Short mmCIF file of C-alpha atoms and ligand atoms in Angstrom, two decimals:
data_model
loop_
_atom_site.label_atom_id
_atom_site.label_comp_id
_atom_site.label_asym_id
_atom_site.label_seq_id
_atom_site.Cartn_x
_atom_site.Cartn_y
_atom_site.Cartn_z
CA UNK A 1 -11.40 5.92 -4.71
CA UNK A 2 -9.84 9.21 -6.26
CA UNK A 3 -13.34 10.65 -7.57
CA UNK A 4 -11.49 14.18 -7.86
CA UNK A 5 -9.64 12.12 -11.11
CA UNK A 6 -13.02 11.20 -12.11
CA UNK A 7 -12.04 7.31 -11.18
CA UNK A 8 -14.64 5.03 -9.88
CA UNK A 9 -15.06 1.73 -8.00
CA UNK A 10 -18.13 1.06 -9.99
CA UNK A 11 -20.58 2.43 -12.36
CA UNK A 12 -23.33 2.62 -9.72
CA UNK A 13 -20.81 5.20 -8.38
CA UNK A 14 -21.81 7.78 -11.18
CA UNK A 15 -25.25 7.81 -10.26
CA UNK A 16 -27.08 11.37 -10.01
CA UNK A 17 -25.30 14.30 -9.81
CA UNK A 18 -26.49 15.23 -13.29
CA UNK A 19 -26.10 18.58 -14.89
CA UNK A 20 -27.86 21.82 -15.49
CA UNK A 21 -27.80 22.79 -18.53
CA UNK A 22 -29.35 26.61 -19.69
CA UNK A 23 -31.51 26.06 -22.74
CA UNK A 24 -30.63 29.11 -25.02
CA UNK A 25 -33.09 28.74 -28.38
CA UNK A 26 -36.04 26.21 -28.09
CA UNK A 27 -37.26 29.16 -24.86
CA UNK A 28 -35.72 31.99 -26.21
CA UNK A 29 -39.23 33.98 -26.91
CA UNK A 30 -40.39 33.16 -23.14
CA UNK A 31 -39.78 34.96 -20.53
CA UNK A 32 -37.55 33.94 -18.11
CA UNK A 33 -34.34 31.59 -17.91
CA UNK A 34 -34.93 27.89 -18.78
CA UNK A 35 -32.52 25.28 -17.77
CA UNK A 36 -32.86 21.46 -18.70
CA UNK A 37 -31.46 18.74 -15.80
CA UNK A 38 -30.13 16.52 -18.18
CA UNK A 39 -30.83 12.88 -16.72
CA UNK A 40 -29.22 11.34 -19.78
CA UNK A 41 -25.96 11.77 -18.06
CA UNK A 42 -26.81 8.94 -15.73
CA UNK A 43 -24.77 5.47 -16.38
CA UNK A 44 -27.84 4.43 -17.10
CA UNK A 45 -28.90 7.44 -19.04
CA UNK A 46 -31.70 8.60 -17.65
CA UNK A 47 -33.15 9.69 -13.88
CA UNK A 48 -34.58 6.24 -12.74
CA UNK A 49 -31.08 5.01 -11.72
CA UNK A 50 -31.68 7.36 -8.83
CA UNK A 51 -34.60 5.27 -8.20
CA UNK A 52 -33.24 1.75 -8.54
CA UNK A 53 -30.35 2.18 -6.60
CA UNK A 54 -32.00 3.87 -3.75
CA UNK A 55 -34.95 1.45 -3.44
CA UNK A 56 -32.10 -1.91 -3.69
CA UNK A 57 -30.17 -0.20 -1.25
CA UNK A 58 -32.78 0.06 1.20
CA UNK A 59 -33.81 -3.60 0.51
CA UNK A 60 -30.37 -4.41 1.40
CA UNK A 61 -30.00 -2.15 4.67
CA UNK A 62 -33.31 -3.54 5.90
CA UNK A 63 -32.32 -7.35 5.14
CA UNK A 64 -35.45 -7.90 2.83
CA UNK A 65 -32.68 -8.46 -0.20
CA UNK A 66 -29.99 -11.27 -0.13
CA UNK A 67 -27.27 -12.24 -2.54
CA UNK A 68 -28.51 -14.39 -5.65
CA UNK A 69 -32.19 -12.86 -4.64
CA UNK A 70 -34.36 -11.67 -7.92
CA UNK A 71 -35.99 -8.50 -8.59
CA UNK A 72 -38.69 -8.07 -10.21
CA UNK A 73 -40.24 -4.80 -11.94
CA UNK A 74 -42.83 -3.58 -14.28
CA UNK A 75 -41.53 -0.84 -16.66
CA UNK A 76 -41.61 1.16 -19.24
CA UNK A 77 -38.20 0.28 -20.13
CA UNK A 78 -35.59 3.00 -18.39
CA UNK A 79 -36.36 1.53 -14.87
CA UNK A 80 -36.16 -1.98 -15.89
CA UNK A 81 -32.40 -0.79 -17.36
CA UNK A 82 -31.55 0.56 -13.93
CA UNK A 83 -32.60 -2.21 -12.07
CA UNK A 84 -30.94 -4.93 -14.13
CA UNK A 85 -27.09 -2.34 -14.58
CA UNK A 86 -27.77 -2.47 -10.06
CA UNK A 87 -28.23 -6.16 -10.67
CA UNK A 88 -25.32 -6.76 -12.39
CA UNK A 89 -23.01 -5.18 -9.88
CA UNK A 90 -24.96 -6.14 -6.78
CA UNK A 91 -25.10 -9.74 -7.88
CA UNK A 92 -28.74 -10.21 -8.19
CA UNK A 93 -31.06 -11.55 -10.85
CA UNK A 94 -33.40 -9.35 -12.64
CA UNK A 95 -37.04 -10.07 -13.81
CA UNK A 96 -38.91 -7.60 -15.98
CA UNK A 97 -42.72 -7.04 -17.05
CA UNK A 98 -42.56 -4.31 -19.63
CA UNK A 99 -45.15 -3.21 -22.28
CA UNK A 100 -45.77 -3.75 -25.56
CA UNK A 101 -45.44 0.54 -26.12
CA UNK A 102 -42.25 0.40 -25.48
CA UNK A 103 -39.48 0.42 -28.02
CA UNK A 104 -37.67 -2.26 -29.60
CA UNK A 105 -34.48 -0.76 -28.85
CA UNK A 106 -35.45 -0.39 -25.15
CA UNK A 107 -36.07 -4.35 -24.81
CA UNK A 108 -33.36 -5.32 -26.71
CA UNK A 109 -31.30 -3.11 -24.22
CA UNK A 110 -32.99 -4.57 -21.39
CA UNK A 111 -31.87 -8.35 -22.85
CA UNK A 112 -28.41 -7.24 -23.09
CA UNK A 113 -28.06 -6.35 -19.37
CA UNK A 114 -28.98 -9.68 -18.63
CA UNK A 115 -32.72 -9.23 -17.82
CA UNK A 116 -35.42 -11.69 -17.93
CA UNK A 117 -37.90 -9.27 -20.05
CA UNK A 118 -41.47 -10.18 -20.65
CA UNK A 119 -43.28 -8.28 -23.05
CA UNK A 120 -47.10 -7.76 -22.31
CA UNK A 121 -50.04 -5.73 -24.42
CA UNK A 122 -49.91 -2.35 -23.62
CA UNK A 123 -53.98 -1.18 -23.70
CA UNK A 124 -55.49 -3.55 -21.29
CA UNK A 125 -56.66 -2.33 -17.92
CA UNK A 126 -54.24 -2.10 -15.30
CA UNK A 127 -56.15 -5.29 -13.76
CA UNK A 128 -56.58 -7.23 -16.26
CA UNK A 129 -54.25 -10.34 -16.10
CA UNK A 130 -52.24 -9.98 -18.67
CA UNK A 131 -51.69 -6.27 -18.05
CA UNK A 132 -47.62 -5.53 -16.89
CA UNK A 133 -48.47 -5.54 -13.46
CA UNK A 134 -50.32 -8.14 -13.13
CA UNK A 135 -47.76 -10.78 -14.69
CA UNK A 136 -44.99 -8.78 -12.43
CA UNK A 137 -47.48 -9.34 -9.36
CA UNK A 138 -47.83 -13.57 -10.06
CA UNK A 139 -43.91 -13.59 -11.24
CA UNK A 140 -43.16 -12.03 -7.70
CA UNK A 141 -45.78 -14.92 -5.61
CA UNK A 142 -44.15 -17.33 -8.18
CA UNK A 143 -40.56 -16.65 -7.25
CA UNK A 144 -38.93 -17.87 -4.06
CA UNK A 145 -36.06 -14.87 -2.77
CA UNK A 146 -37.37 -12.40 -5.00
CA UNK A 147 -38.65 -8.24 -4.31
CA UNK A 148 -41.02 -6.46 -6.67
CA UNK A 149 -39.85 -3.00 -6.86
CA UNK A 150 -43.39 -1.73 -7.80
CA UNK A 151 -42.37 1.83 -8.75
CA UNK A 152 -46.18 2.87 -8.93
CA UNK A 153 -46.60 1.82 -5.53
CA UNK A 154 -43.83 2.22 -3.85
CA UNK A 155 -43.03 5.79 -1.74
CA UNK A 156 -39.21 5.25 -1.57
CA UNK A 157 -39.75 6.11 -5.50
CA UNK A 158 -39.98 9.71 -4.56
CA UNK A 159 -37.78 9.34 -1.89
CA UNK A 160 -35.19 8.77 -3.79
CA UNK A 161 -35.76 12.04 -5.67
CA UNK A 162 -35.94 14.11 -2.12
CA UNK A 163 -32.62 12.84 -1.35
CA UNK A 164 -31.00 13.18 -4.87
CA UNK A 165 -32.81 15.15 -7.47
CA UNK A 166 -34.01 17.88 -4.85
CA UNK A 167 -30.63 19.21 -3.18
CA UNK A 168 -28.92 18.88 -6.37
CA UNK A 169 -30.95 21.29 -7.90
CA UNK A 170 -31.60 24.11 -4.75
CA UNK A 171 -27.47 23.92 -4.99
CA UNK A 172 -27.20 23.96 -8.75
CA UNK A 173 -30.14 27.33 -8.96
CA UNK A 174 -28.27 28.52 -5.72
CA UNK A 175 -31.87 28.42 -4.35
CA UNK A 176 -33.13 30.82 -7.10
CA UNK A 177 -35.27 28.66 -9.08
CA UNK A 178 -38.74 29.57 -9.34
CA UNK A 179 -40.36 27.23 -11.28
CA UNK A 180 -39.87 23.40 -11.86
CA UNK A 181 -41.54 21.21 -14.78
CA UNK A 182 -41.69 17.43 -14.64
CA UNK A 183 -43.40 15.06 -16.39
CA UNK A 184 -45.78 12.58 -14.12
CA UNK A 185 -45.63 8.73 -14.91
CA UNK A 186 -45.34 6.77 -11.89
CA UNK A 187 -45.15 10.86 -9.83
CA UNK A 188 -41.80 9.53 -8.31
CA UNK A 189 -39.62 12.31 -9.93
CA UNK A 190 -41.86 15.07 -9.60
CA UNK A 191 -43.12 14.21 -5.94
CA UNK A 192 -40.11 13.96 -4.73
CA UNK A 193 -38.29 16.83 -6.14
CA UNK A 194 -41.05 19.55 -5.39
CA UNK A 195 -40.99 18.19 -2.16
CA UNK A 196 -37.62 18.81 -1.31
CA UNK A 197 -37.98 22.45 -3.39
CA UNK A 198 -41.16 23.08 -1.04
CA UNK A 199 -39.45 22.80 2.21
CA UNK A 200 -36.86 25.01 1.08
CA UNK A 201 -39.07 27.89 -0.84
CA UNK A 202 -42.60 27.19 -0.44
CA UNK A 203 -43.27 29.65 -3.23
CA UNK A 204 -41.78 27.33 -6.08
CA UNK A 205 -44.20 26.79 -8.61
CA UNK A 206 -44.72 22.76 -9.41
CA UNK A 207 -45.44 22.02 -12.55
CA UNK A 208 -46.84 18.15 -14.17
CA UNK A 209 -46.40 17.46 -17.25
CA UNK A 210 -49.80 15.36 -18.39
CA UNK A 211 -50.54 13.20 -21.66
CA UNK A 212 -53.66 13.31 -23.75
CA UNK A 213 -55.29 9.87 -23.14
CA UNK A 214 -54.32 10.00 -19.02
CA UNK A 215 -56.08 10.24 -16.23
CA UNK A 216 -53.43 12.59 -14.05
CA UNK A 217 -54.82 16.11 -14.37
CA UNK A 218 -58.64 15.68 -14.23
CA UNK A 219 -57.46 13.46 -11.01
CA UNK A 220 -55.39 16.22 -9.41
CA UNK A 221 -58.07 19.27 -10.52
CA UNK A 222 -61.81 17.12 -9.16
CA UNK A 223 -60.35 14.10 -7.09
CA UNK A 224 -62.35 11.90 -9.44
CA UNK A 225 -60.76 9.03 -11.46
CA UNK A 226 -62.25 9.09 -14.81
CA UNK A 227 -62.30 6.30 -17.34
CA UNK A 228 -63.29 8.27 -20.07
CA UNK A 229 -60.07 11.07 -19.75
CA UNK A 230 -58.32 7.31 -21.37
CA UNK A 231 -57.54 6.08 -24.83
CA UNK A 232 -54.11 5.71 -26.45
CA UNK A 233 -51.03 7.31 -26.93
CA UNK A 234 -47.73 7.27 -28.16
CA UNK A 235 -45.52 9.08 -25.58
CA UNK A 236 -44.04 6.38 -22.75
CA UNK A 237 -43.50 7.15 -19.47
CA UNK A 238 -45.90 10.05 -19.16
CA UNK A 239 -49.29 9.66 -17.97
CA UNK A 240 -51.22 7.28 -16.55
CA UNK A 241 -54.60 5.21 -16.77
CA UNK A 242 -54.86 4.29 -12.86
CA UNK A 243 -53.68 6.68 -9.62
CA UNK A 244 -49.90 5.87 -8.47
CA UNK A 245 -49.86 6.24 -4.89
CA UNK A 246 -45.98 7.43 -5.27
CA UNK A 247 -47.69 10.38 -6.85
CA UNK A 248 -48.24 13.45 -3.86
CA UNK A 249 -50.40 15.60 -6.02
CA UNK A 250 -50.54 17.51 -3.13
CA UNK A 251 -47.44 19.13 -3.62
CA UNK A 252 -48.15 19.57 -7.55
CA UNK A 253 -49.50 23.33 -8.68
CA UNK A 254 -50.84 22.27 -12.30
CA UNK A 255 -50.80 19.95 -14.99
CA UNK A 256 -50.45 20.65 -18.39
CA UNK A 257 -51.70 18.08 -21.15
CA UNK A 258 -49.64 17.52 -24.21
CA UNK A 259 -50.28 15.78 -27.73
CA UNK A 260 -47.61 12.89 -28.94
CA UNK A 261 -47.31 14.77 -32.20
CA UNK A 262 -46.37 18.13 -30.82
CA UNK A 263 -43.94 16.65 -28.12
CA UNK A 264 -42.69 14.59 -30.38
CA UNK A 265 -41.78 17.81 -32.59
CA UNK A 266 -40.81 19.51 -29.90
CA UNK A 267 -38.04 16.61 -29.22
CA UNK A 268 -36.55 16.96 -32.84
CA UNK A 269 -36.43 20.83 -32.68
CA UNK A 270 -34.36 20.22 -28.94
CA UNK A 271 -32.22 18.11 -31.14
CA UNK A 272 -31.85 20.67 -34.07
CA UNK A 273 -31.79 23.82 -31.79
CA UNK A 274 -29.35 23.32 -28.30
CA UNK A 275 -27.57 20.01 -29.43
CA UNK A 276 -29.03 18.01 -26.51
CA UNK A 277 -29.99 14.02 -28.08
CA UNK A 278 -33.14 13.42 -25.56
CA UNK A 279 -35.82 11.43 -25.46
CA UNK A 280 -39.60 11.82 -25.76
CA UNK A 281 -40.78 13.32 -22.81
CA UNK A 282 -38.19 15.61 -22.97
CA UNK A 283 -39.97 16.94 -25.72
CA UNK A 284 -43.46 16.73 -23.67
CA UNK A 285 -41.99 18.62 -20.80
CA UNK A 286 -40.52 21.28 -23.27
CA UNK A 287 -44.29 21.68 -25.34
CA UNK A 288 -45.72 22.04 -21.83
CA UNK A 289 -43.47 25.04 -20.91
CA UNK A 290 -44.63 26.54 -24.28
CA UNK A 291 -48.38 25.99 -23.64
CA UNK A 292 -47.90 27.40 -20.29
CA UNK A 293 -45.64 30.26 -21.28
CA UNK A 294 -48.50 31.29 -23.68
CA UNK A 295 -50.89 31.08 -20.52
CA UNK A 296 -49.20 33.48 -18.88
CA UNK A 297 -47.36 31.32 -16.22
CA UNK A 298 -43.83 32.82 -16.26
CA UNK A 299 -42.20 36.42 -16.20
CA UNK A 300 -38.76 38.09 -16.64
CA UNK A 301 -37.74 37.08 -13.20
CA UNK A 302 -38.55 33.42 -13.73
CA UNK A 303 -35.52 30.37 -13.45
CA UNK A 304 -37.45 27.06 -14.67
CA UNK A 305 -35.92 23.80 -14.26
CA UNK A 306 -36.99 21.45 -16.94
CA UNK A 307 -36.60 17.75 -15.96
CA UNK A 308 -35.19 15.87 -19.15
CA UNK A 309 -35.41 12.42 -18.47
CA UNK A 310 -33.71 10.29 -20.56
CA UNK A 311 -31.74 10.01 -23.70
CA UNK A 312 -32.72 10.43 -27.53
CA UNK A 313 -30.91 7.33 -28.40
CA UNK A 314 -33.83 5.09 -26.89
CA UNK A 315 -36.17 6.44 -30.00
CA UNK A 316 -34.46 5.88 -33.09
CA UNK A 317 -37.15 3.94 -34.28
CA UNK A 318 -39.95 6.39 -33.55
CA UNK A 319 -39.57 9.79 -32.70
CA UNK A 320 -36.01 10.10 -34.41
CA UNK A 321 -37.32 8.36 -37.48
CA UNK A 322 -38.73 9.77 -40.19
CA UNK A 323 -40.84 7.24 -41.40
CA UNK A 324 -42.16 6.65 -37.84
CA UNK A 325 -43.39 10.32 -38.09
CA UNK A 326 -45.24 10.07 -41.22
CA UNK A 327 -46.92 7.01 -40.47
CA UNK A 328 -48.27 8.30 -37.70
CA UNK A 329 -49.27 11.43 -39.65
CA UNK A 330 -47.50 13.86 -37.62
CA UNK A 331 -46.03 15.87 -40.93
CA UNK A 332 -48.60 18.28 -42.04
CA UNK A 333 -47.84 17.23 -45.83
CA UNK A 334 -46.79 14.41 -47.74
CA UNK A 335 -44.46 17.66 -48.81
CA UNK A 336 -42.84 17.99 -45.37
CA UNK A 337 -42.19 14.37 -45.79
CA UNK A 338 -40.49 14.23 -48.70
CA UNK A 339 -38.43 17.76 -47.90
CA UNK A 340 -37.76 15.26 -44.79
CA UNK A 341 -35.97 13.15 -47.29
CA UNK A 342 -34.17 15.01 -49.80
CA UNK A 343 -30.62 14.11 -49.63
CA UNK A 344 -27.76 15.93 -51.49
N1 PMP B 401 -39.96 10.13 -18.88
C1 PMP B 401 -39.60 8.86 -19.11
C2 PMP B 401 -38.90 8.54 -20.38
C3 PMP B 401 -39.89 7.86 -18.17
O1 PMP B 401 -39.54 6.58 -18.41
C4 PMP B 401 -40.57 8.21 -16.98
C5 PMP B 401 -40.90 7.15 -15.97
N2 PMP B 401 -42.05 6.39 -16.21
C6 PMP B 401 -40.95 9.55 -16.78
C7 PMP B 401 -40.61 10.48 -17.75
C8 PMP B 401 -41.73 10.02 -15.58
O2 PMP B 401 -41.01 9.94 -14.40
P1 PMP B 401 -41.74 9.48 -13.05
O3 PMP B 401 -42.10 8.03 -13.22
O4 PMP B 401 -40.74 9.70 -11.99
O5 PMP B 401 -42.98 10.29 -12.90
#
């Protein structure tokens, strides 16, 4: 191994160590220094190939995976990718529940690493049996030699982010950050992270990124889990309509809630702005620093870490398109639109 030549055994081998990257338009009329940990430069492209490979690699040290076993997962899409590119190098097969919301270019990805992928209908309650985690549950009893990851569920999730995502940022801030924003799907990345950040400085402000239609702030501001804080939305990954227990919203300050159609603006001006292709939430995590920079939260001497977690490539089909956008009537004008399209 000569990793000083940048020359690998493996891919799993570039795995985290992901960098920081000083955002120097989208924030410019904030106060404060913003800098985006770009996840995207993953082999996987994005942050939950911190998670895959920790949580297999504990499997394996503890005996409870064997070669030829199966894995099993519900996801969104960017886990499922993780766990089948460990898969392929580990030697195991790889079984995945994913929802309807997510892209076509995400399952298609999925098939290509060699996953089993089944697609299920994205707004039907969390028990009902045809919901992604159900079908993951009865694939798992189903399936002799096989381990369900169950990200939601699972509290090596955030591990993973104590031991990765955590130090790598105290060292890349040289302990000065102040601030860190994350959006909150299965709490994993956030969790973990502040944790770390805590220990070291517990004055950090933690910061959750929330989606209109989820149940994660009203949860972490009354302790009550209310049904009618859900309905739809666009933006996958972020949010959620049941209460992970890898989520510690102890160690969370706020949440913010976010619209798809301003995050999703948000993403393209990222794009347009600092160069950086990223994905969706990227975009959410981004509008939430706005809102909250208008509230007041930040001041000359603040150093935010933004979490980016994943790559703009995913979204070509919604976000990135601009047909997607005015179907879902996120230009203000039928105008915008068609300045959208002029082409010289
Ligand atoms: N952004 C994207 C694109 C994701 O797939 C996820 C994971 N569901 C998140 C953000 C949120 O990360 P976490 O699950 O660690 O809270």
């Amino acid at each position: 191994m000569k990793e000083h030549l940048n020359v690998y055994n493996d891919v799993l081998q570039l795995v985290g160590n992901t960098p920081l990257v000083r955002l120097n338009r989208i924030t410019k009329d904030l106060p404060g220094s913003y800098f985006a940990k770009v996840e995207a430069f993953n082999p996987g492209n994005s942050s939950k190939d911190r998670i895959a490979l920790y949580i297999i690699e504990d499997a394996e040290r503890k005996g409870i995976l064997k070669p030829g076993d199966t894995i099993i997962e519900t996801t969104s899409g960017n886990t499922g990718f993780s766990i089948a590119m460990v898969s392929i190098i580990k030697g195991y097969k790889c079984i995945l529940a994913v929802s309807s919301k997510s892209s076509k270019d995400k399952i298609d990805a999925l098939r290509a690493m060699g996953a089993k992928v089944y697609v299920c209908p994205a707004n039907v309650s969390a028990d009902d049996p045809r919901s992604y985690y159900q079908v993951a549950k009865r694939l798992h009893s189903e399936t002799k030699g096989s381990v369900y990851i169950n990200q939601y569920f699972n509290q090596l999730n955030a591990d993973a982010h104590y031991a990765s995502s955590g130090p790598e940022i105290w060292k890349q801030t040289e302990g000065k950050i102040t601030h860190l924003v994350a959006c909150s799907g299965t709490g994993g990345t956030i969790s973990g992270t502040a944790k770390y950040l805590k220990e070291k400085n517990p004055n950090i402000r933690i910061l959750g990124i929330d989606a209109y239609g989820s149940v994660l702030k009203k949860y972490h501001e009354t302790q009550e889990f209310d049904k009618n804080e859900i309905y739809p939305y666009r933006i996958e990954g972020l949010g959620k309509n049941l209460i992970p227990t890898a989520t510690n919203f102890d160690v969370i300050d706020y949440f913010e809630k976010v619209s798809d159609e301003d995050s999703a603006h948000t993403a393209r001006r990222i794009a347009k702005t600092e160069g950086l292709f990223v994905g969706y939430t990227s975009g959410a995590a981004v509008q939430g620093t706005i809102q909250m920079a208008e509230q007041g939260e930040f001041d000359q001497d603040s150093k935010v870490v933004i979490m980016f977690p994943d790559h703009g490539r995913s979204y070509m089909s919604k976000i990135y398109s601009d047909d997607w956008m005015n179907e879902q009537g996120f230009f203000d004008s039928q105008n915008e639109f068609a300045a959208q399209k002029i082409e010289f």
